[in-house]
Amino acid sequence: MGSYVAGFKRLHVGVFDDAAQNITDKFIWEDENGGTVNMNITGLAPDMVDMFASNKRVWMKKQGTNEVKSDIELFNIPTEELNSVLGRSKDSNGSAWVGENTRAPYVAVVGESEDGMTGEPVYCALLKGTFSLDSIEFKTRGEKAEAPETTKLTGDWMNRKVEVDGNTAGYVYSYHEGSKGADEFLKKVFVGYQGATTGATTAPTNVEATGNTNSATVNAQ
């Protein structure tokens, strides 16, 4: 994935079954229903392991990733879908309860952006992890109207076994550039899902993204 990506159009979210083998539910968050504001992924660069001898470094190695985490800000996530990714259950009265037995399911996500030079779609996937919502805030209305608050979901991600060109290994994130092969990429990320995995590729506007070797940030203005 190139260093200049522009936009954060939508987020695809897949929820795994209890065995974490197949995706059973999939949501697309965009616009007024979970509209994407920004996504920041950290921990992409591994720690360096090195060896010193004879008063100098004689060997070093970097392999894999560090602890991959994400912060994703979204607008107005539909309640039932938010409950699903957080593992919150409802009773027969429609009341949600969160406590000692609440356990978030494994999820996979794909954020859609575009190449800042060519306009071609760019897909960035986090392959297996869990979401958490750390805080809820109520506050009074002021005299002047204010922009709505976003919801920040924190993600913790781990390796998932994926077969790539005949070889199976553990991967924590992946990306795909361009329309060609995008459907196959989404099907591989959302393994076992029986519904449609394709999203529209309308180009976003007034948005930008930045990144480096250890993290990636996608913003919408």
mmCIF file of C-alpha atoms in Angstrom:
data_model
loop_
_atom_site.group_PDB
_atom_site.id
_atom_site.type_symbol
_atom_site.label_atom_id
_atom_site.label_comp_id
_atom_site.label_asym_id
_atom_site.label_seq_id
_atom_site.Cartn_x
_atom_site.Cartn_y
_atom_site.Cartn_z
ATOM 1 C CA MET A 1 0.000 0.000 0.000
ATOM 2 C CA GLY A 2 1.452 3.350 -1.026
ATOM 3 C CA SER A 3 2.144 6.061 1.519
ATOM 4 C CA TYR A 4 -0.385 8.491 -0.015
ATOM 5 C CA VAL A 5 -3.930 7.274 0.449
ATOM 6 C CA ALA A 6 -6.876 9.639 0.496
ATOM 7 C CA GLY A 7 -10.228 9.050 2.100
ATOM 8 C CA PHE A 8 -12.052 6.753 4.448
ATOM 9 C CA LYS A 9 -15.282 5.898 2.670
ATOM 10 C CA ARG A 10 -16.645 2.959 4.648
ATOM 11 C CA LEU A 11 -15.791 0.151 7.034
ATOM 12 C CA HIS A 12 -16.769 -3.468 6.419
ATOM 13 C CA VAL A 13 -17.181 -5.429 9.653
ATOM 14 C CA GLY A 14 -17.540 -9.208 9.813
ATOM 15 C CA VAL A 15 -18.457 -11.133 12.962
ATOM 16 C CA PHE A 16 -17.079 -14.657 13.399
ATOM 17 C CA ASP A 17 -19.021 -17.631 14.706
ATOM 18 C CA ASP A 18 -18.289 -19.020 18.174
ATOM 19 C CA ALA A 19 -15.532 -21.246 16.783
ATOM 20 C CA ALA A 20 -13.907 -18.234 15.054
ATOM 21 C CA GLN A 21 -13.851 -20.161 11.776
ATOM 22 C CA ASN A 22 -16.403 -18.417 9.562
ATOM 23 C CA ILE A 23 -18.025 -15.008 9.284
ATOM 24 C CA THR A 24 -21.736 -15.244 10.063
ATOM 25 C CA ASP A 25 -22.734 -11.563 10.072
ATOM 26 C CA LYS A 26 -21.390 -8.635 8.089
ATOM 27 C CA PHE A 27 -22.102 -4.920 8.339
ATOM 28 C CA ILE A 28 -21.107 -1.917 6.248
ATOM 29 C CA TRP A 29 -20.678 1.270 8.251
ATOM 30 C CA GLU A 30 -20.876 4.493 6.275
ATOM 31 C CA ASP A 31 -22.733 7.820 6.006
ATOM 32 C CA GLU A 32 -25.338 8.306 8.761
ATOM 33 C CA ASN A 33 -25.146 4.651 9.832
ATOM 34 C CA GLY A 34 -21.688 4.242 11.307
ATOM 35 C CA GLY A 35 -20.053 6.878 9.112
ATOM 36 C CA THR A 36 -16.269 6.555 9.118
ATOM 37 C CA VAL A 37 -14.286 9.466 10.587
ATOM 38 C CA ASN A 38 -10.777 8.087 11.081
ATOM 39 C CA MET A 39 -8.884 4.862 11.675
ATOM 40 C CA ASN A 40 -5.479 4.658 13.337
ATOM 41 C CA ILE A 41 -3.579 1.359 13.343
ATOM 42 C CA THR A 42 -0.437 0.983 15.449
ATOM 43 C CA GLY A 43 2.037 -1.764 16.275
ATOM 44 C CA LEU A 44 2.775 -2.708 12.677
ATOM 45 C CA ALA A 45 6.553 -2.643 13.111
ATOM 46 C CA PRO A 46 8.128 -5.500 15.094
ATOM 47 C CA ASP A 47 10.567 -5.008 17.938
ATOM 48 C CA MET A 48 14.177 -5.450 16.954
ATOM 49 C CA VAL A 49 16.153 -8.324 18.434
ATOM 50 C CA ASP A 50 19.907 -7.829 18.294
ATOM 51 C CA MET A 51 23.179 -9.299 19.491
ATOM 52 C CA PHE A 52 26.233 -7.399 20.669
ATOM 53 C CA ALA A 53 29.705 -8.929 20.663
ATOM 54 C CA SER A 54 33.202 -7.488 20.580
ATOM 55 C CA ASN A 55 31.797 -4.115 21.607
ATOM 56 C CA LYS A 56 29.485 -3.793 18.612
ATOM 57 C CA ARG A 57 26.217 -5.041 17.180
ATOM 58 C CA VAL A 58 26.949 -8.137 15.141
ATOM 59 C CA TRP A 59 23.444 -9.436 14.426
ATOM 60 C CA MET A 60 19.923 -8.042 14.272
ATOM 61 C CA LYS A 61 16.497 -9.238 13.242
ATOM 62 C CA LYS A 62 13.039 -7.791 12.703
ATOM 63 C CA GLN A 63 10.214 -10.149 11.845
ATOM 64 C CA GLY A 64 6.439 -10.124 12.120
ATOM 65 C CA THR A 65 4.624 -7.311 13.897
ATOM 66 C CA ASN A 66 4.304 -5.846 17.356
ATOM 67 C CA GLU A 67 1.011 -5.726 19.298
ATOM 68 C CA VAL A 68 -1.347 -4.444 16.624
ATOM 69 C CA LYS A 69 -4.079 -2.140 17.891
ATOM 70 C CA SER A 70 -6.589 0.178 16.268
ATOM 71 C CA ASP A 71 -8.661 3.202 17.196
ATOM 72 C CA ILE A 72 -11.617 3.764 14.885
ATOM 73 C CA GLU A 73 -13.943 6.747 15.208
ATOM 74 C CA LEU A 74 -17.418 6.369 13.734
ATOM 75 C CA PHE A 75 -20.660 8.317 13.643
ATOM 76 C CA ASN A 76 -23.955 6.831 14.799
ATOM 77 C CA ILE A 77 -23.285 3.096 14.667
ATOM 78 C CA PRO A 78 -26.637 1.246 14.524
ATOM 79 C CA THR A 79 -27.436 -0.054 18.011
ATOM 80 C CA GLU A 80 -27.984 -3.697 17.086
ATOM 81 C CA GLU A 81 -24.747 -3.822 15.105
ATOM 82 C CA LEU A 82 -22.777 -2.180 17.915
ATOM 83 C CA ASN A 83 -24.264 -4.683 20.379
ATOM 84 C CA SER A 84 -23.223 -7.510 18.071
ATOM 85 C CA VAL A 85 -19.542 -6.535 17.762
ATOM 86 C CA LEU A 86 -19.250 -5.819 21.496
ATOM 87 C CA GLY A 87 -21.021 -9.008 22.591
ATOM 88 C CA ARG A 88 -23.766 -7.128 24.424
ATOM 89 C CA SER A 89 -26.966 -9.130 24.897
ATOM 90 C CA LYS A 90 -30.584 -8.016 25.165
ATOM 91 C CA ASP A 91 -33.322 -9.552 27.270
ATOM 92 C CA SER A 92 -36.961 -10.115 26.317
ATOM 93 C CA ASN A 93 -37.733 -6.573 27.438
ATOM 94 C CA GLY A 94 -35.237 -5.110 24.972
ATOM 95 C CA SER A 95 -32.801 -4.038 27.705
ATOM 96 C CA ALA A 96 -29.065 -4.550 27.151
ATOM 97 C CA TRP A 97 -26.899 -5.915 29.957
ATOM 98 C CA VAL A 98 -23.103 -5.835 30.218
ATOM 99 C CA GLY A 99 -21.161 -7.648 32.923
ATOM 100 C CA GLU A 100 -19.067 -10.636 33.907
ATOM 101 C CA ASN A 101 -20.418 -12.890 31.142
ATOM 102 C CA THR A 102 -20.140 -10.303 28.364
ATOM 103 C CA ARG A 103 -17.591 -11.412 25.789
ATOM 104 C CA ALA A 104 -16.891 -9.650 22.513
ATOM 105 C CA PRO A 105 -16.784 -11.975 19.494
ATOM 106 C CA TYR A 106 -13.881 -12.136 17.086
ATOM 107 C CA VAL A 107 -14.297 -9.793 14.141
ATOM 108 C CA ALA A 108 -12.538 -8.951 10.878
ATOM 109 C CA VAL A 109 -12.654 -5.493 9.318
ATOM 110 C CA VAL A 110 -11.791 -3.844 6.017
ATOM 111 C CA GLY A 111 -11.436 -0.087 5.668
ATOM 112 C CA GLU A 112 -11.943 1.415 2.203
ATOM 113 C CA SER A 113 -9.797 4.290 0.987
ATOM 114 C CA GLU A 114 -8.313 5.279 -2.364
ATOM 115 C CA ASP A 115 -4.910 5.867 -3.876
ATOM 116 C CA GLY A 116 -4.191 9.583 -3.613
ATOM 117 C CA MET A 117 -2.588 9.693 -7.058
ATOM 118 C CA THR A 118 -4.668 7.337 -9.198
ATOM 119 C CA GLY A 119 -8.030 7.306 -7.406
ATOM 120 C CA GLU A 120 -8.044 3.501 -7.429
ATOM 121 C CA PRO A 121 -9.677 1.876 -4.379
ATOM 122 C CA VAL A 122 -7.471 0.718 -1.527
ATOM 123 C CA TYR A 123 -8.622 -1.875 1.021
ATOM 124 C CA CYS A 124 -6.898 -2.375 4.370
ATOM 125 C CA ALA A 125 -7.932 -5.409 6.428
ATOM 126 C CA LEU A 126 -7.420 -6.416 10.039
ATOM 127 C CA LEU A 127 -7.983 -10.140 10.016
ATOM 128 C CA LYS A 128 -8.932 -11.254 13.519
ATOM 129 C CA GLY A 129 -9.487 -9.383 16.748
ATOM 130 C CA THR A 130 -11.985 -7.889 19.149
ATOM 131 C CA PHE A 131 -13.563 -4.475 19.635
ATOM 132 C CA SER A 132 -14.134 -2.672 22.913
ATOM 133 C CA LEU A 133 -15.910 0.545 23.891
ATOM 134 C CA ASP A 134 -14.053 2.123 26.779
ATOM 135 C CA SER A 135 -16.351 5.019 27.698
ATOM 136 C CA ILE A 136 -19.851 6.456 27.324
ATOM 137 C CA GLU A 137 -20.508 10.152 27.889
ATOM 138 C CA PHE A 138 -23.714 12.103 28.426
ATOM 139 C CA LYS A 139 -23.570 15.900 28.482
ATOM 140 C CA THR A 140 -26.022 18.758 28.522
ATOM 141 C CA ARG A 141 -27.030 20.699 25.456
ATOM 142 C CA GLY A 142 -25.571 24.170 25.130
ATOM 143 C CA GLU A 143 -27.109 27.311 23.695
ATOM 144 C CA LYS A 144 -25.458 26.723 20.340
ATOM 145 C CA ALA A 145 -25.732 23.602 18.250
ATOM 146 C CA GLU A 146 -22.662 21.379 18.297
ATOM 147 C CA ALA A 147 -21.451 18.674 15.963
ATOM 148 C CA PRO A 148 -22.411 15.160 17.115
ATOM 149 C CA GLU A 149 -19.859 13.186 19.088
ATOM 150 C CA THR A 150 -18.199 10.189 17.486
ATOM 151 C CA THR A 151 -17.948 6.689 18.932
ATOM 152 C CA LYS A 152 -14.408 5.360 19.324
ATOM 153 C CA LEU A 153 -13.939 1.613 19.119
ATOM 154 C CA THR A 154 -10.622 0.189 20.264
ATOM 155 C CA GLY A 155 -9.429 -2.959 18.521
ATOM 156 C CA ASP A 156 -6.865 -5.570 19.567
ATOM 157 C CA TRP A 157 -5.669 -7.801 16.732
ATOM 158 C CA MET A 158 -3.956 -11.163 16.396
ATOM 159 C CA ASN A 159 -2.643 -13.476 13.691
ATOM 160 C CA ARG A 160 -5.088 -15.579 11.708
ATOM 161 C CA LYS A 161 -4.198 -18.570 9.574
ATOM 162 C CA VAL A 162 -4.758 -17.683 5.919
ATOM 163 C CA GLU A 163 -3.902 -19.664 2.799
ATOM 164 C CA VAL A 164 -2.058 -17.455 0.299
ATOM 165 C CA ASP A 165 -0.994 -18.955 -3.035
ATOM 166 C CA GLY A 166 -0.975 -22.452 -1.587
ATOM 167 C CA ASN A 167 0.911 -21.606 1.608
ATOM 168 C CA THR A 168 -0.798 -21.193 4.988
ATOM 169 C CA ALA A 169 0.664 -18.847 7.590
ATOM 170 C CA GLY A 170 -0.434 -16.417 10.281
ATOM 171 C CA TYR A 171 -1.311 -12.894 9.166
ATOM 172 C CA VAL A 172 -2.610 -9.963 11.205
ATOM 173 C CA TYR A 173 -3.354 -7.424 8.464
ATOM 174 C CA SER A 174 -3.425 -7.233 4.697
ATOM 175 C CA TYR A 175 -4.252 -4.779 1.947
ATOM 176 C CA HIS A 176 -5.338 -4.720 -1.667
ATOM 177 C CA GLU A 177 -5.009 -1.944 -4.239
ATOM 178 C CA GLY A 178 -7.270 -1.532 -7.260
ATOM 179 C CA SER A 179 -10.661 -2.801 -8.392
ATOM 180 C CA LYS A 180 -9.199 -5.912 -10.019
ATOM 181 C CA GLY A 181 -9.181 -8.771 -7.537
ATOM 182 C CA ALA A 182 -11.032 -6.781 -4.864
ATOM 183 C CA ASP A 183 -13.949 -9.212 -4.665
ATOM 184 C CA GLU A 184 -11.596 -12.152 -4.154
ATOM 185 C CA PHE A 185 -9.718 -10.225 -1.477
ATOM 186 C CA LEU A 186 -12.909 -9.435 0.447
ATOM 187 C CA LYS A 187 -14.078 -13.046 0.205
ATOM 188 C CA LYS A 188 -10.776 -14.241 1.663
ATOM 189 C CA VAL A 189 -10.946 -11.731 4.533
ATOM 190 C CA PHE A 190 -14.593 -12.524 5.315
ATOM 191 C CA VAL A 191 -14.077 -16.256 5.118
ATOM 192 C CA GLY A 192 -17.198 -18.409 4.959
ATOM 193 C CA TYR A 193 -19.634 -15.510 4.642
ATOM 194 C CA GLN A 194 -22.590 -16.458 2.454
ATOM 195 C CA GLY A 195 -23.868 -12.970 1.625
ATOM 196 C CA ALA A 196 -22.453 -10.244 -0.607
ATOM 197 C CA THR A 197 -19.023 -8.939 0.376
ATOM 198 C CA THR A 198 -18.616 -6.270 -2.300
ATOM 199 C CA GLY A 199 -18.933 -2.574 -1.511
ATOM 200 C CA ALA A 200 -19.308 0.396 -3.831
ATOM 201 C CA THR A 201 -16.173 2.318 -4.704
ATOM 202 C CA THR A 202 -17.463 5.887 -4.873
ATOM 203 C CA ALA A 203 -14.517 8.223 -4.393
ATOM 204 C CA PRO A 204 -14.521 10.160 -1.117
ATOM 205 C CA THR A 205 -13.839 13.894 -1.019
ATOM 206 C CA ASN A 206 -12.183 16.316 1.386
ATOM 207 C CA VAL A 207 -10.336 13.515 3.138
ATOM 208 C CA GLU A 208 -6.735 12.521 3.585
ATOM 209 C CA ALA A 209 -4.589 9.818 5.124
ATOM 210 C CA THR A 210 -1.080 9.572 6.506
ATOM 211 C CA GLY A 211 1.095 6.637 7.453
ATOM 212 C CA ASN A 212 4.534 5.332 8.364
ATOM 213 C CA THR A 213 6.165 1.964 8.850
ATOM 214 C CA ASN A 214 4.761 1.481 12.347
ATOM 215 C CA SER A 215 1.273 2.910 12.004
ATOM 216 C CA ALA A 216 -1.368 4.073 9.561
ATOM 217 C CA THR A 217 -3.971 6.781 10.007
ATOM 218 C CA VAL A 218 -6.978 7.449 7.799
ATOM 219 C CA ASN A 219 -8.962 10.639 8.340
ATOM 220 C CA ALA A 220 -12.160 12.145 6.978
ATOM 221 C CA GLN A 221 -12.700 15.902 7.234
#
